[in-house]
Tab-separated table of C-alpha atoms in Angstrom:
chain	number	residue	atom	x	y	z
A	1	UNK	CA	-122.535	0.846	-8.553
A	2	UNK	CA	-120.180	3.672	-9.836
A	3	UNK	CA	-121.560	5.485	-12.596
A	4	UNK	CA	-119.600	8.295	-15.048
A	5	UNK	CA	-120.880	10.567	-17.468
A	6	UNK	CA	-120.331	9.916	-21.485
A	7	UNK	CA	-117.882	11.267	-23.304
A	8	UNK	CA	-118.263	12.244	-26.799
A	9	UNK	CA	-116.940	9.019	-28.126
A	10	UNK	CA	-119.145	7.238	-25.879
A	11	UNK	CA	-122.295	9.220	-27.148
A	12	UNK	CA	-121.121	8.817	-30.914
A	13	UNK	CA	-121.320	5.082	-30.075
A	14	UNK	CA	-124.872	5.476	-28.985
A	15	UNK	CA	-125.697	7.337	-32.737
A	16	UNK	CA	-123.643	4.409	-34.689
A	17	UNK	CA	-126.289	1.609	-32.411
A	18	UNK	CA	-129.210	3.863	-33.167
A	19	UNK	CA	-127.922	4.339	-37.098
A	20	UNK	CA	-127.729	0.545	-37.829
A	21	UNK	CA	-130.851	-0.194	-36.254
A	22	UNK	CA	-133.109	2.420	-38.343
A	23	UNK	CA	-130.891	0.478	-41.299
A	24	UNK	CA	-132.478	-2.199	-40.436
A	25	UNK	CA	-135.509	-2.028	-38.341
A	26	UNK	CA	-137.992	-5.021	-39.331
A	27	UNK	CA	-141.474	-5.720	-38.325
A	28	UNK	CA	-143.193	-8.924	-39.738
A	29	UNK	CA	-145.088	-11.926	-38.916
A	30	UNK	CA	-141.922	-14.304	-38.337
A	31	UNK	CA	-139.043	-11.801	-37.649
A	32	UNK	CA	-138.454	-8.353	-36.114
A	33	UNK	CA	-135.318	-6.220	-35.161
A	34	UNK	CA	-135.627	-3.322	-33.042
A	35	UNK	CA	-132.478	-3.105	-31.488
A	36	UNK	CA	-128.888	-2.034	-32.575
A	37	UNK	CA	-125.478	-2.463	-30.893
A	38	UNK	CA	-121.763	-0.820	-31.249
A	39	UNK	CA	-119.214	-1.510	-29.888
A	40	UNK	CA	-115.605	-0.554	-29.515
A	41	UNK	CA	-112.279	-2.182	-29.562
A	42	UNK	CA	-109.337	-1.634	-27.172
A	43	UNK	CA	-107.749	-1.299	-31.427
A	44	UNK	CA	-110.339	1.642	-31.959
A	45	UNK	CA	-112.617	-0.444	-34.373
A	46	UNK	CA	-116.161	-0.196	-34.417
A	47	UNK	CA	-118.558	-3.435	-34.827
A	48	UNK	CA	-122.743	-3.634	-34.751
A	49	UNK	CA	-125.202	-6.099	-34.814
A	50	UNK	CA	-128.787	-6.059	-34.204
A	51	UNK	CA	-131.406	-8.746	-32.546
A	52	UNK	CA	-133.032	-11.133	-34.750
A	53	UNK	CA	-136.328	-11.823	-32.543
A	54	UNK	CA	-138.363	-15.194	-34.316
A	55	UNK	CA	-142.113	-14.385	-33.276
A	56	UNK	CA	-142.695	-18.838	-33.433
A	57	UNK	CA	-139.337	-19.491	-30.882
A	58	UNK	CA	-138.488	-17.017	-28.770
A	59	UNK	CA	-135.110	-18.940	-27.857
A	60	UNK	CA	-134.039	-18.927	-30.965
A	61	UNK	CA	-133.963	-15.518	-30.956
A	62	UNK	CA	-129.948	-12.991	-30.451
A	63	UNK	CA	-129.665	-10.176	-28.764
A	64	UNK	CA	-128.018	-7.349	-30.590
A	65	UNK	CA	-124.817	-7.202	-28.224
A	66	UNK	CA	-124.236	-10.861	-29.571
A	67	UNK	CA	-124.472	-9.934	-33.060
A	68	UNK	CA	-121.900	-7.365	-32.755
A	69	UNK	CA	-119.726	-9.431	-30.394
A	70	UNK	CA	-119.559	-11.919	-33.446
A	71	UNK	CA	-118.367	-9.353	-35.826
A	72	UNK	CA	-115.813	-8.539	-34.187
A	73	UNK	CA	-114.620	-11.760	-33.050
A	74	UNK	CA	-114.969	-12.922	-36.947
A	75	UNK	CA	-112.850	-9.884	-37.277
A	76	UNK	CA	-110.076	-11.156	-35.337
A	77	UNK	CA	-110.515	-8.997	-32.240
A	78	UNK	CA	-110.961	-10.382	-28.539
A	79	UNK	CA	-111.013	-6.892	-26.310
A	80	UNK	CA	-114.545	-4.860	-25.795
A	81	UNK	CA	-113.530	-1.403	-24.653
A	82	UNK	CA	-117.251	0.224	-24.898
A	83	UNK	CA	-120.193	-1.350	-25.657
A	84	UNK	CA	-124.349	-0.249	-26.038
A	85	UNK	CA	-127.608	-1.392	-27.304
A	86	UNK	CA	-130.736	0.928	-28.593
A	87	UNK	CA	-134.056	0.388	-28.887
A	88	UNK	CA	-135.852	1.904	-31.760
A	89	UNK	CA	-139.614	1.220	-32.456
A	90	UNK	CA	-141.252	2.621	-35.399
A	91	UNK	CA	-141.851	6.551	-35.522
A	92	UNK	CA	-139.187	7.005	-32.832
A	93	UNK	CA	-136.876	9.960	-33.254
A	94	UNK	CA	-134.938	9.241	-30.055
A	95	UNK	CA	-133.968	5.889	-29.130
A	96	UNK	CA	-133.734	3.899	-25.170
A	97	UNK	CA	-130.257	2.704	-24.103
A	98	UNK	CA	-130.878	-0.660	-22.752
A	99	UNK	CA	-129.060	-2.370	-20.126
A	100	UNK	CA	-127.596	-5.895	-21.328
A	101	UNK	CA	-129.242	-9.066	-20.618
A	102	UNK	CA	-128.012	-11.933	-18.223
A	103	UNK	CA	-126.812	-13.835	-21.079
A	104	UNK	CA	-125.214	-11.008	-22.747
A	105	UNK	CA	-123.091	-9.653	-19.765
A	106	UNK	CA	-121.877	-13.427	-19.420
A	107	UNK	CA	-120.549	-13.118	-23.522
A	108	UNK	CA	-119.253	-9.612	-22.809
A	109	UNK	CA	-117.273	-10.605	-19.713
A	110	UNK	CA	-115.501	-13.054	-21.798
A	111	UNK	CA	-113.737	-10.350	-24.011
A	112	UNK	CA	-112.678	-8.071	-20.860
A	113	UNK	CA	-114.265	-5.831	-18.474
A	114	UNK	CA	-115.687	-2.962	-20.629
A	115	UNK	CA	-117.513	-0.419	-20.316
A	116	UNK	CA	-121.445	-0.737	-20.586
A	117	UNK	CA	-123.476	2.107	-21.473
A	118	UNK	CA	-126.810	1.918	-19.641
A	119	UNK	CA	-128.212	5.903	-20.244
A	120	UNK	CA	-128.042	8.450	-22.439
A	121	UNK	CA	-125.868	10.062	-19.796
A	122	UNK	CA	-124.693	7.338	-17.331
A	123	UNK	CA	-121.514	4.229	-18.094
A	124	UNK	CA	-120.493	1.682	-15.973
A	125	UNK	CA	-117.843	-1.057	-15.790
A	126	UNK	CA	-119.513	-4.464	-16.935
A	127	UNK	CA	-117.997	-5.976	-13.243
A	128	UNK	CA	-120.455	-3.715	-11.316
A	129	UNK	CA	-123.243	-5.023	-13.432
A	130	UNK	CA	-121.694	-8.564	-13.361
A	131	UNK	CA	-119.792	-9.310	-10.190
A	132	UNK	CA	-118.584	-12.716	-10.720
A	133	UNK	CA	-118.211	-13.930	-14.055
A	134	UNK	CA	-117.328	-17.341	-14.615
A	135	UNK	CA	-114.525	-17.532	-17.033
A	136	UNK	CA	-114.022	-20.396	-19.233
């Protein structure tokens, strides 16, 4: 896998995840969201989302990728140029980069071949990560 170092857009995408997810960090019986997502466009726009996690239905449960994904698709937008997730748990002052999901790299690799931030120092192209999307 080929990895680069972030750039200072790339690491302002990182504080925008971390931003929307201290927003809107939940913790309850039914519900929690600890993670945040940004992502942006090959126009230069900026969408988040966050995960929804149900406590009673695991399944039923979206990942925060997906929630941004569906902003910006609702927004009229089809190309991902840079995407990431953070994880933020309560008390946290620094969040974790996380690595997308099987089921999110399948949704990203519909909207291009971006790239994925998986440190707070490391990128990658979502192909090395996902070899051989199926496209629909």
């Amino acid at each position: 896998m080929k990895l680069y170092k972030l750039g200072k857009k790339d690491k302002a995408l990182i504080e925008i995840a971390k931003e929307v997810i201290e927003k809107n960090r939940i913790e309850s019986e039914a519900l929690s969201s600890s993670v945040g997502a940004a992502l942006l466009t090959n126009k230069g726009n900026i969408y988040v989302g966050v995960n929804i996690e149900s406590h009673s239905s695991a399944p039923t449960s979206i990942c925060a990728e997906m929630g941004a994904i569906a902003n910006m698709f609702a927004s009229g937008e089809r190309k991902i140029k840079t995407i990431v997730a953070v994880h933020m748990r309560a008390g946290w002052k620094r969040g974790r980069v996380l690595q997308p999901c099987g089921a999110c790299r399948h949704i990203i690799s519909q909207f291009g071949n971006p790239w994925v931030i998986i440190s707070k120092t490391k990128k990658t192209r979502l192909s090395d990560l996902y070899p051989m999307p199926v496209k629909e």
